[in-house]
Amino acid sequence: MSARIGVYVCECGPNIPDRIDIDRVLEEISPLKDVAVAKRYRLLCSNDGKKYLADEIRSEKLTHLVVAACSPRDHEKTFMKVCLEAGLNPFLFQMVNIREQCAWIFSEKSEATRMAVKYIRAGISRVTLHEPLLQKEIKATPDVLVVGGGIAGVETALSLAGQKRRVYLVERSDALGGTAARLGRLLPHQGTDMRLIQEKIEHAENNENISVFKGCEVEDIRGFLGNFEVSLKRSGGEPPPEMFRVGAVVVATGFALWDAFDPDVTGYGKIDDVVTSLEFEAMSASGKILKKNGSPPRSVALIHCVGRKEKGYCSKVCCLYSLKFAHQLKDSQPAPDVFEFYSDLCLPEKTDQDVFEEAKKRGVRFLRADDIRVEGRNGKIRIAYRDGSAEEAVEVEMAVLAPAMVPAPDSDRLARMLNIPLDETGFFKEAHSMLDPVSAPISGIYIAGCASGPKSIPESVVQAQAASGKILSVLMLGKTLEPEVKVSTIKEELCTGCQTCLNVCFYGAISFDAFRGVSVVNEAICRGCGSCVGSCPSGAISSKQFTYQQLFKEVMEALR
């Protein structure tokens, strides 16, 4: 049976006819081989236009369709859906962009018309080589794995767990809550009641739809959105839990603190009563802020930005919790002298300025300092620093270091396992920092809390809720998933087994069959990006709907 190709030119309001002679285009296209009909319509993407196009497909008994209009990014899926509803396989359709690529870039109408004819001819040549592809559906499990039991992981688990959705919450330590559970009190604008965090932890541990694995790490994850296989390993050589399946993975591994051990600069590990912020938090939580000799300090230095220069970024919350420390010290009896050494103050919330001003009223001295060195002298701690060009020094009885927040240990191993990238600082990289800050570039994997960078507790909670919302909108109960159809294929007779494609596949969709000595594509994971096609030295790989023959015919026709 010979092909019957329908060519339809959309006017797109005045955008195309003002710059392209559509009648001339139809006049040149109509006589071409296999073109059964060539027509124009004012706005094909409108409801009337879609109905018109569906009726044309049926009445003209079209076997292929070419639509010349705007960018495929705008309406390719729109017209593919029309084809499907009209009984035409949607992959026997080709869209040609004559608005952005012709009408909007050529000043002369004759030149824009000539190029439109060339592009439409190229589309016609290409579509005749299209093959009908079938959209598949795969069953997806609604269950979710959350890696990390800090406040972001706990919030994610509580947001997702339901009667028909189980959450597997994996924490490498022996307790949930992460750093948040170790705080003496919250930041100024977060209130001072720690019971809220403890309540969330208790709810997670007692929720019958949440399986909590403490003292465990993820050993392996394989699969794709809707179908991941997960295995864990338990510390101490104990038998690991059995393997389970989930539909999505949330990375909520939190952060660690920069190693402040540098006796020549910070004095930590060498000088008594030089402590880190978390060690000070432990004192605060116990209600006893004491020096090593058991007496309360009469003077305290709070040193900001420890490690910031080395790491190259601001940790965002250090200034706020140093302000919190200052108020805690001023609340103690007797209240010590408090010095805050900073290079730049980060006060992002509107209420933070009030907390800062209140600290100054209470006698906290803020000293802008560079090149800080912590030294021991006569049983006291000497803070030497540069203020502009002058060398200054202050002696105190206790120094509290605010180390930079750094990626959690083993982030690189987890990133390799999930095949997702880390950014230049070592935190997990989002799909888009502004438009999609909770998704990883791989479908089905999400990032919450400080796994993607320093954040406050409220920000981590909001991100956890956002990641949960993303998952709930994709893994709806009873919903099946439609994987990409235009995937890569490998001709085994041409494959040399070099495995170059495995190294360039960003999605981990290609594996090597050692028995047959060839690479194999998992079509459920493949996204059709084509990286493997360009890298294959033997030409064994091609992409469905983007074969060499199709592309050659299209390009040669456009160059005529």
Coordinates of C-alpha atoms in Angstrom, one line a residue:
M1 CA 0.0 0.0 0.0
S2 CA 1.4 3.4 -1.0
A3 CA 1.8 6.1 1.6
R4 CA -0.9 8.9 1.8
I5 CA 0.8 11.9 3.4
G6 CA -1.2 14.8 4.7
V7 CA 0.6 18.2 4.9
Y8 CA -1.0 20.9 7.0
V9 CA 0.3 24.4 7.4
C10 CA -0.7 26.3 10.5
E11 CA -1.0 30.0 10.1
C12 CA -0.4 30.6 13.8
G13 CA -2.5 33.7 13.7
P14 CA -0.6 36.4 11.8
N15 CA 2.9 35.0 12.7
I16 CA 3.4 32.8 9.6
P17 CA 1.2 34.3 6.8
D18 CA 2.6 37.8 7.3
R19 CA 6.1 36.5 6.6
I20 CA 5.6 33.3 4.4
D21 CA 3.5 32.9 1.2
I22 CA 1.5 29.9 2.3
D23 CA -0.3 29.5 -1.0
R24 CA 3.0 29.3 -2.8
V25 CA 4.2 26.7 -0.3
L26 CA 1.1 24.5 -0.9
E27 CA 1.5 24.9 -4.6
E28 CA 5.0 23.5 -4.5
I29 CA 4.3 20.8 -2.0
S30 CA 1.1 19.4 -3.4
P31 CA 2.6 17.6 -6.5
L32 CA 5.2 15.7 -4.5
K33 CA 5.1 11.9 -4.5
D34 CA 2.9 10.4 -1.8
V35 CA 1.4 13.8 -0.8
A36 CA -2.4 13.1 -0.8
V37 CA -3.5 16.5 0.6
A38 CA -1.8 19.8 1.4
K39 CA -3.9 22.5 3.2
R40 CA -3.7 25.5 5.5
Y41 CA -5.6 26.3 8.7
R42 CA -5.7 29.3 10.9
L43 CA -4.8 27.8 14.3
L44 CA -4.3 24.0 14.4
C45 CA -3.5 23.9 18.1
S46 CA -7.0 25.3 19.0
N47 CA -9.8 23.0 19.9
D48 CA -11.4 23.6 16.5
G49 CA -8.1 23.0 14.8
K50 CA -7.4 19.7 16.6
K51 CA -10.9 18.5 15.6
Y52 CA -10.4 19.6 12.0
L53 CA -7.1 17.8 11.9
A54 CA -8.6 14.6 13.3
D55 CA -11.4 14.7 10.8
E56 CA -8.9 15.2 8.0
I57 CA -6.9 12.1 9.0
R58 CA -10.0 10.0 9.0
S59 CA -11.7 11.3 5.9
E60 CA -8.5 11.4 3.8
K61 CA -7.4 8.0 5.1
L62 CA -3.9 9.4 5.8
T63 CA -1.0 7.0 6.6
H64 CA 1.4 9.8 7.5
L65 CA 1.1 13.3 8.8
V66 CA 3.3 16.4 8.5
V67 CA 2.4 19.6 10.3
A68 CA 4.3 22.8 9.5
A69 CA 3.8 25.2 12.3
C70 CA 5.7 26.3 15.4
S71 CA 8.4 24.6 17.5
P72 CA 7.9 20.9 18.3
R73 CA 8.6 21.9 21.9
D74 CA 5.3 23.8 21.9
H75 CA 2.9 21.4 20.3
E76 CA 4.5 18.1 19.1
K77 CA 2.7 16.2 21.8
T78 CA -0.5 18.1 21.0
F79 CA -0.6 16.8 17.5
M80 CA 0.6 13.3 18.4
K81 CA -2.4 13.1 20.7
V82 CA -4.6 14.1 17.8
C83 CA -3.1 11.3 15.7
L84 CA -3.8 8.8 18.4
E85 CA -7.4 9.9 18.8
A86 CA -7.9 9.8 15.0
G87 CA -6.5 6.2 14.7
L88 CA -3.1 7.1 13.2
N89 CA 0.0 5.9 15.0
P90 CA 1.5 9.1 16.5
F91 CA 5.0 8.1 15.5
L92 CA 4.0 8.4 11.8
F93 CA 3.9 12.1 12.3
Q94 CA 6.6 14.8 11.7
M95 CA 6.4 18.4 12.8
V96 CA 8.3 21.1 10.9
N97 CA 9.1 24.4 12.5
I98 CA 8.6 27.2 10.0
R99 CA 7.7 29.9 12.5
E100 CA 11.0 30.2 14.5
Q101 CA 13.2 28.8 11.7
C102 CA 11.7 30.6 8.8
A103 CA 9.1 33.3 9.4
W104 CA 10.9 34.9 12.4
I105 CA 14.5 34.9 11.0
F106 CA 14.2 36.0 7.3
S107 CA 13.4 39.6 6.5
E108 CA 12.5 38.9 2.9
K109 CA 9.2 37.0 2.4
S110 CA 10.4 35.3 -0.7
E111 CA 13.4 33.9 1.2
A112 CA 11.3 32.7 4.2
T113 CA 8.9 31.0 1.7
R114 CA 11.7 29.3 -0.1
M115 CA 13.2 27.9 3.2
A116 CA 9.7 26.8 4.4
V117 CA 9.3 24.7 1.2
K118 CA 12.7 23.1 1.7
Y119 CA 12.0 22.3 5.4
I120 CA 8.6 20.8 4.6
R121 CA 10.1 18.7 1.8
A122 CA 12.7 17.5 4.3
G123 CA 9.9 16.6 6.7
I124 CA 8.0 14.7 4.0
S125 CA 11.1 12.7 3.0
R126 CA 11.8 11.9 6.6
V127 CA 8.3 10.8 7.6
T128 CA 8.1 8.2 4.9
L129 CA 10.8 6.3 6.8
H130 CA 9.1 6.4 10.1
E131 CA 8.0 3.2 11.6
P132 CA 4.9 2.8 13.9
L133 CA 6.1 2.6 17.4
L134 CA 4.1 1.3 20.3
Q135 CA 3.7 3.1 23.6
K136 CA 4.3 0.7 26.5
E137 CA 3.0 0.8 30.0
I138 CA 4.7 -0.5 33.1
K139 CA 3.3 -1.2 36.5
A140 CA 4.9 1.0 39.2
T141 CA 5.1 0.4 42.9
P142 CA 4.1 3.4 45.0
D143 CA 6.5 2.6 47.8
V144 CA 9.5 5.0 48.5
L145 CA 13.0 4.7 49.8
V146 CA 14.3 7.6 51.9
V147 CA 18.0 7.6 52.4
G148 CA 18.9 9.5 55.6
G149 CA 16.9 9.8 58.8
G150 CA 17.6 13.5 59.6
I151 CA 14.8 16.0 59.9
A152 CA 14.4 16.1 56.1
G153 CA 14.2 12.3 55.8
V154 CA 11.8 12.1 58.7
E155 CA 9.5 14.8 57.2
T156 CA 9.6 13.1 53.8
A157 CA 8.6 9.7 55.3
L158 CA 5.8 11.2 57.3
S159 CA 4.5 13.1 54.3
L160 CA 4.5 10.0 52.0
A161 CA 3.5 7.1 54.3
G162 CA -0.1 6.0 53.8
Q163 CA -2.3 3.0 53.9
K164 CA -1.3 1.8 50.5
R165 CA 2.2 3.3 50.4
R166 CA 5.1 2.1 52.5
V167 CA 8.2 4.2 53.1
Y168 CA 11.6 2.6 53.9
L169 CA 13.6 5.0 56.0
V170 CA 17.3 4.1 56.2
E171 CA 19.6 5.8 58.7
R172 CA 23.3 4.9 59.0
S173 CA 23.5 5.9 62.7
D174 CA 21.6 4.3 65.6
A175 CA 19.1 7.2 66.0
L176 CA 16.8 9.3 63.8
G177 CA 16.8 13.1 63.7
G178 CA 20.3 13.9 62.5
T179 CA 21.9 17.1 63.7
A180 CA 18.6 18.7 64.5
A181 CA 17.9 16.2 67.3
R182 CA 21.2 17.2 68.9
L183 CA 20.5 20.9 69.2
G184 CA 20.0 22.7 72.5
R185 CA 17.4 24.9 71.1
L186 CA 16.3 26.1 67.6
L187 CA 17.3 29.2 65.8
P188 CA 15.8 32.5 66.9
H189 CA 12.9 32.6 64.4
Q190 CA 12.2 28.9 64.7
G191 CA 11.2 29.1 68.4
T192 CA 12.9 27.3 71.3
D193 CA 10.7 24.2 71.8
M194 CA 12.6 21.1 70.7
R195 CA 9.6 18.9 71.4
L196 CA 8.3 19.3 67.9
I197 CA 11.3 17.6 66.4
Q198 CA 11.1 14.8 69.0
E199 CA 7.4 14.3 68.2
K200 CA 8.2 14.0 64.5
I201 CA 10.8 11.3 65.2
E202 CA 8.4 9.4 67.5
H203 CA 5.7 9.5 64.9
A204 CA 8.0 8.2 62.2
E205 CA 9.2 5.3 64.5
N206 CA 5.6 4.4 65.4
N207 CA 4.0 4.7 62.0
E208 CA 3.0 1.3 60.8
N209 CA 3.5 2.4 57.2
I210 CA 7.1 3.4 57.8
S211 CA 9.8 0.7 58.0
V212 CA 12.8 2.3 59.9
F213 CA 16.2 0.7 59.4
K214 CA 18.7 2.2 61.8
G215 CA 22.4 1.3 61.7
C216 CA 22.0 0.5 58.0
E217 CA 23.3 1.8 54.7
V218 CA 22.2 1.3 51.1
E219 CA 24.3 -1.4 49.5
D220 CA 22.9 -1.3 46.0
I221 CA 20.0 0.3 44.0
R222 CA 19.1 -0.8 40.5
G223 CA 16.2 0.1 38.3
F224 CA 14.2 3.1 37.2
L225 CA 11.2 5.3 38.1
G226 CA 8.5 3.0 39.4
N227 CA 10.7 0.0 39.8
F228 CA 13.9 0.2 41.8
E229 CA 15.4 -2.8 43.6
V230 CA 17.1 -1.9 46.9
S231 CA 19.4 -3.9 49.1
L232 CA 20.8 -2.7 52.4
K233 CA 23.8 -3.6 54.5
R234 CA 23.9 -3.4 58.3
S235 CA 26.9 -2.3 60.4
G236 CA 28.5 -4.8 62.7
G237 CA 28.2 -7.8 60.4
E238 CA 24.6 -8.5 61.3
P239 CA 22.3 -10.1 58.7
P240 CA 21.0 -7.3 56.4
P241 CA 17.3 -6.8 55.8
E242 CA 15.8 -8.5 52.8
M243 CA 15.7 -6.8 49.4
F244 CA 12.7 -4.7 48.6
R245 CA 11.2 -2.7 45.6
V246 CA 10.3 1.0 45.5
G247 CA 9.0 3.4 42.9
A248 CA 11.1 6.4 44.0
V249 CA 14.2 7.3 46.0
V250 CA 14.7 10.4 48.1
V251 CA 18.3 11.3 49.0
A252 CA 18.2 13.1 52.4
T253 CA 21.7 12.3 53.7
G254 CA 22.1 15.7 55.4
F255 CA 25.6 17.2 56.0
A256 CA 28.8 16.9 58.0
L257 CA 30.9 19.6 59.6
W258 CA 34.3 20.7 58.2
D259 CA 37.1 19.1 60.2
A260 CA 38.2 22.0 62.4
F261 CA 41.4 20.2 63.6
D262 CA 44.1 22.6 62.8
P263 CA 46.2 23.3 65.9
D264 CA 48.2 26.1 64.3
V265 CA 45.1 28.1 63.2
T266 CA 42.0 27.1 65.1
G267 CA 43.7 25.6 68.2
Y268 CA 41.1 22.8 68.2
G269 CA 42.5 19.6 69.6
K270 CA 45.4 21.5 71.2
I271 CA 44.0 24.2 73.4
D272 CA 41.6 23.4 76.2
D273 CA 38.1 25.0 75.9
V274 CA 38.3 25.5 72.1
V275 CA 35.1 23.6 71.1
T276 CA 33.0 23.2 67.9
S277 CA 29.4 24.4 67.5
L278 CA 28.0 20.9 68.0
E279 CA 30.0 20.4 71.2
F280 CA 28.7 23.7 72.5
E281 CA 25.2 22.5 71.5
A282 CA 25.7 19.5 73.7
M283 CA 26.7 21.7 76.6
S284 CA 23.6 23.9 76.1
A285 CA 21.3 20.9 75.8
S286 CA 22.6 19.6 79.2
G287 CA 22.0 23.0 80.8
K288 CA 25.7 23.4 81.8
I289 CA 28.0 25.6 79.8
L290 CA 31.3 24.9 81.6
K291 CA 35.0 24.9 80.9
K292 CA 37.1 21.8 81.2
N293 CA 37.8 22.7 84.8
G294 CA 34.1 22.7 85.6
S295 CA 33.7 26.5 86.0
P296 CA 31.6 28.7 83.8
P297 CA 33.5 30.9 81.3
R298 CA 33.7 34.6 82.0
S299 CA 34.4 35.4 78.4
V300 CA 33.6 33.6 75.2
A301 CA 34.6 34.1 71.5
L302 CA 32.2 32.9 68.9
I303 CA 34.2 32.5 65.7
H304 CA 32.2 32.4 62.4
C305 CA 33.2 31.0 59.0
V306 CA 35.7 28.4 60.1
G307 CA 36.6 26.6 56.8
R308 CA 34.7 29.0 54.6
K309 CA 37.8 30.2 52.7
E310 CA 38.9 26.6 52.2
K311 CA 35.5 25.4 51.0
G312 CA 34.6 28.5 48.9
Y313 CA 31.0 28.9 50.0
C314 CA 28.8 30.3 52.8
S315 CA 27.1 27.8 55.0
K316 CA 24.1 30.1 55.5
V317 CA 23.1 29.2 59.0
C318 CA 26.4 29.7 61.0
C319 CA 25.8 33.4 61.7
L320 CA 22.3 32.6 63.0
Y321 CA 23.3 29.9 65.3
S322 CA 26.2 31.9 66.6
L323 CA 23.7 34.6 67.4
K324 CA 21.6 32.0 69.2
F325 CA 24.7 31.0 71.2
A326 CA 25.3 34.6 72.1
H327 CA 21.8 34.9 73.6
Q328 CA 22.1 31.6 75.4
L329 CA 25.4 32.8 77.0
K330 CA 23.8 36.1 78.0
D331 CA 20.9 34.1 79.5
S332 CA 23.3 32.1 81.7
Q333 CA 24.3 33.2 85.2
P334 CA 26.7 34.9 85.5
A335 CA 26.5 36.2 82.0
P336 CA 29.9 36.2 80.3
D337 CA 31.5 38.7 77.9
V338 CA 30.7 37.6 74.4
F339 CA 32.7 38.4 71.2
E340 CA 31.5 37.5 67.7
F341 CA 34.3 37.3 65.1
Y342 CA 32.9 37.4 61.6
S343 CA 34.0 38.2 58.0
D344 CA 30.5 38.8 56.6
L345 CA 27.1 38.5 58.4
C346 CA 24.4 36.3 56.7
L347 CA 21.0 37.4 58.0
P348 CA 18.5 36.2 55.3
E349 CA 15.2 36.3 57.3
K350 CA 13.4 39.6 58.1
T351 CA 13.4 38.8 61.8
D352 CA 17.1 38.0 61.9
Q353 CA 18.1 41.7 62.0
D354 CA 16.0 42.1 65.2
V355 CA 17.9 39.2 66.8
F356 CA 21.2 40.8 65.8
E357 CA 20.2 44.3 67.2
E358 CA 19.0 42.7 70.4
A359 CA 22.3 40.9 70.8
K360 CA 24.2 44.2 70.5
K361 CA 21.9 45.8 73.1
R362 CA 22.8 42.9 75.5
G363 CA 26.5 43.8 75.2
V364 CA 27.6 41.3 72.5
R365 CA 30.6 42.7 70.7
F366 CA 30.8 42.1 66.9
L367 CA 34.3 42.2 65.5
R368 CA 34.9 42.1 61.8
A369 CA 38.0 40.0 61.4
D370 CA 40.3 38.4 58.8
D371 CA 43.2 35.9 59.2
I372 CA 42.0 34.7 62.6
R373 CA 44.4 32.6 64.7
V374 CA 43.5 30.9 68.0
E375 CA 46.5 30.7 70.4
G376 CA 46.9 29.5 74.0
R377 CA 48.5 32.0 76.4
N378 CA 48.9 31.9 80.2
G379 CA 45.9 29.6 80.7
K380 CA 43.7 31.7 78.4
I381 CA 42.8 31.7 74.7
R382 CA 44.1 34.5 72.6
I383 CA 42.2 35.4 69.4
A384 CA 44.6 37.2 67.1
Y385 CA 43.0 38.7 64.0
R386 CA 43.5 41.4 61.4
D387 CA 41.0 44.4 61.3
G388 CA 41.8 46.1 58.0
S389 CA 45.5 46.7 58.2
A390 CA 45.8 46.6 62.0
E391 CA 46.7 43.5 64.0
E392 CA 44.4 43.1 67.0
A393 CA 43.9 40.4 69.7
V394 CA 41.3 39.5 72.4
E395 CA 41.8 37.1 75.3
V396 CA 38.9 34.8 76.3
E397 CA 38.3 31.7 78.4
M398 CA 36.3 29.8 75.8
A399 CA 36.2 29.8 72.0
V400 CA 33.4 28.2 70.0
L401 CA 34.1 27.4 66.3
A402 CA 31.4 27.5 63.6
P403 CA 32.7 25.0 61.0
A404 CA 31.5 25.0 57.4
M405 CA 28.8 22.6 56.5
V406 CA 30.1 20.0 54.1
P407 CA 28.6 17.0 52.2
A408 CA 27.8 13.9 54.2
P409 CA 30.3 11.1 54.2
D410 CA 30.0 8.6 51.4
S411 CA 28.0 11.0 49.2
D412 CA 30.3 10.1 46.2
R413 CA 29.6 6.4 46.6
L414 CA 25.8 7.0 46.7
A415 CA 26.0 9.3 43.7
R416 CA 27.8 6.7 41.7
M417 CA 25.3 4.0 42.7
L418 CA 22.3 6.2 41.7
N419 CA 24.2 7.6 38.7
I420 CA 23.4 11.2 39.7
P421 CA 25.9 14.0 39.7
L422 CA 27.5 16.0 42.5
D423 CA 28.2 19.7 42.1
E424 CA 31.6 21.4 42.4
T425 CA 31.3 21.5 46.2
G426 CA 30.5 17.8 46.6
F427 CA 26.7 18.1 47.4
F428 CA 24.1 16.4 45.2
K429 CA 23.3 18.4 42.1
E430 CA 19.6 19.3 41.5
A431 CA 18.0 19.0 38.0
H432 CA 17.7 22.9 38.1
S433 CA 18.5 25.0 41.2
M434 CA 15.6 27.3 40.6
L435 CA 13.0 25.5 38.5
D436 CA 13.4 22.0 39.9
P437 CA 15.4 22.1 43.1
V438 CA 14.2 18.8 44.6
S439 CA 14.7 16.5 41.6
A440 CA 17.9 14.8 40.5
P441 CA 18.6 14.5 36.7
I442 CA 17.5 10.9 36.8
S443 CA 13.7 10.3 36.9
G444 CA 12.5 8.8 40.1
I445 CA 15.3 10.2 42.3
Y446 CA 14.7 13.3 44.5
I447 CA 16.9 15.4 46.8
A448 CA 15.8 16.9 50.1
G449 CA 17.3 19.0 52.8
C450 CA 21.1 19.6 53.2
A451 CA 21.9 16.8 50.8
S452 CA 22.0 19.5 48.0
G453 CA 23.6 22.2 50.1
P454 CA 23.5 24.1 53.5
K455 CA 20.0 24.9 54.7
S456 CA 18.1 25.7 57.8
I457 CA 15.6 23.3 59.4
P458 CA 12.5 25.1 58.0
E459 CA 14.1 25.1 54.5
S460 CA 14.9 21.4 54.8
V461 CA 11.3 20.6 55.9
V462 CA 9.9 22.6 53.0
Q463 CA 12.1 20.7 50.6
A464 CA 11.1 17.4 52.0
Q465 CA 7.4 18.3 51.5
A466 CA 8.2 19.5 48.0
A467 CA 9.9 16.2 47.1
S468 CA 7.0 14.3 48.6
G469 CA 4.6 16.3 46.5
K470 CA 6.6 15.5 43.3
I471 CA 6.4 11.8 44.2
L472 CA 2.7 11.8 45.0
S473 CA 2.0 13.5 41.6
V474 CA 4.0 10.8 39.7
L475 CA 3.4 7.6 41.7
M476 CA -0.3 7.8 42.1
L477 CA -1.9 4.6 43.4
G478 CA -2.9 2.3 40.5
K479 CA -1.3 4.5 37.9
T480 CA 0.9 3.0 35.2
L481 CA 4.0 4.7 33.8
E482 CA 4.8 5.2 30.1
P483 CA 8.6 5.0 29.4
E484 CA 10.3 6.7 26.5
V485 CA 9.6 5.1 23.2
K486 CA 12.3 6.7 21.0
V487 CA 15.0 4.7 22.7
S488 CA 18.4 3.4 21.5
T489 CA 18.8 0.0 19.9
I490 CA 21.9 -2.1 19.4
K491 CA 22.5 -4.4 16.4
E492 CA 24.3 -7.3 18.0
E493 CA 25.9 -8.4 14.8
L494 CA 27.8 -5.0 14.7
C495 CA 28.6 -4.7 18.4
T496 CA 32.2 -5.3 19.1
G497 CA 31.8 -5.3 22.9
C498 CA 34.0 -2.3 23.5
Q499 CA 31.6 -1.0 26.2
T500 CA 32.2 2.6 25.2
C501 CA 28.4 3.2 25.4
L502 CA 28.3 2.1 29.1
N503 CA 30.7 5.0 30.0
V504 CA 28.7 7.7 28.2
C505 CA 25.1 6.6 29.2
F506 CA 24.1 9.1 31.8
Y507 CA 21.0 7.1 32.8
G508 CA 22.7 3.7 33.3
A509 CA 20.4 2.2 30.7
I510 CA 23.1 0.0 29.0
S511 CA 24.6 -3.1 30.4
F512 CA 27.1 -5.6 29.0
D513 CA 26.1 -9.2 28.4
A514 CA 29.4 -11.1 29.0
F515 CA 28.0 -14.4 27.7
R516 CA 27.1 -12.9 24.2
G517 CA 29.9 -10.2 24.3
V518 CA 27.5 -7.4 23.4
S519 CA 26.0 -4.3 25.0
V520 CA 22.2 -4.4 25.8
V521 CA 19.8 -1.5 26.2
N522 CA 17.2 -1.5 29.0
E523 CA 14.4 0.3 27.2
A524 CA 12.5 1.0 30.4
I525 CA 15.4 3.2 31.6
C526 CA 16.7 4.7 28.3
R527 CA 15.6 8.3 27.6
G528 CA 16.7 8.4 24.0
C529 CA 19.3 11.1 24.5
G530 CA 21.6 9.6 21.8
S531 CA 24.9 9.9 23.6
C532 CA 25.6 6.2 23.0
V533 CA 24.8 6.6 19.3
G534 CA 27.5 9.2 18.8
S535 CA 30.1 7.3 20.8
C536 CA 29.7 3.9 19.2
P537 CA 32.8 3.3 17.0
S538 CA 31.2 0.5 15.1
G539 CA 27.9 2.2 14.3
A540 CA 26.0 -0.6 16.0
I541 CA 23.7 1.8 17.9
S542 CA 20.8 3.9 16.6
S543 CA 17.9 5.7 18.1
K544 CA 14.3 4.8 17.1
Q545 CA 12.8 7.7 15.1
F546 CA 16.4 9.1 14.6
T547 CA 18.0 6.4 12.4
Y548 CA 20.8 7.3 10.0
Q549 CA 18.6 6.8 7.0
Q550 CA 15.9 9.1 8.3
L551 CA 18.3 11.9 9.2
F552 CA 20.2 11.5 5.9
K553 CA 17.0 11.9 3.9
E554 CA 15.9 14.9 5.9
V555 CA 19.2 16.7 5.7
M556 CA 19.8 16.0 2.0
E557 CA 16.3 17.3 1.1
A558 CA 16.9 20.5 3.1
L559 CA 20.2 21.0 1.3
R560 CA 18.7 20.7 -2.2

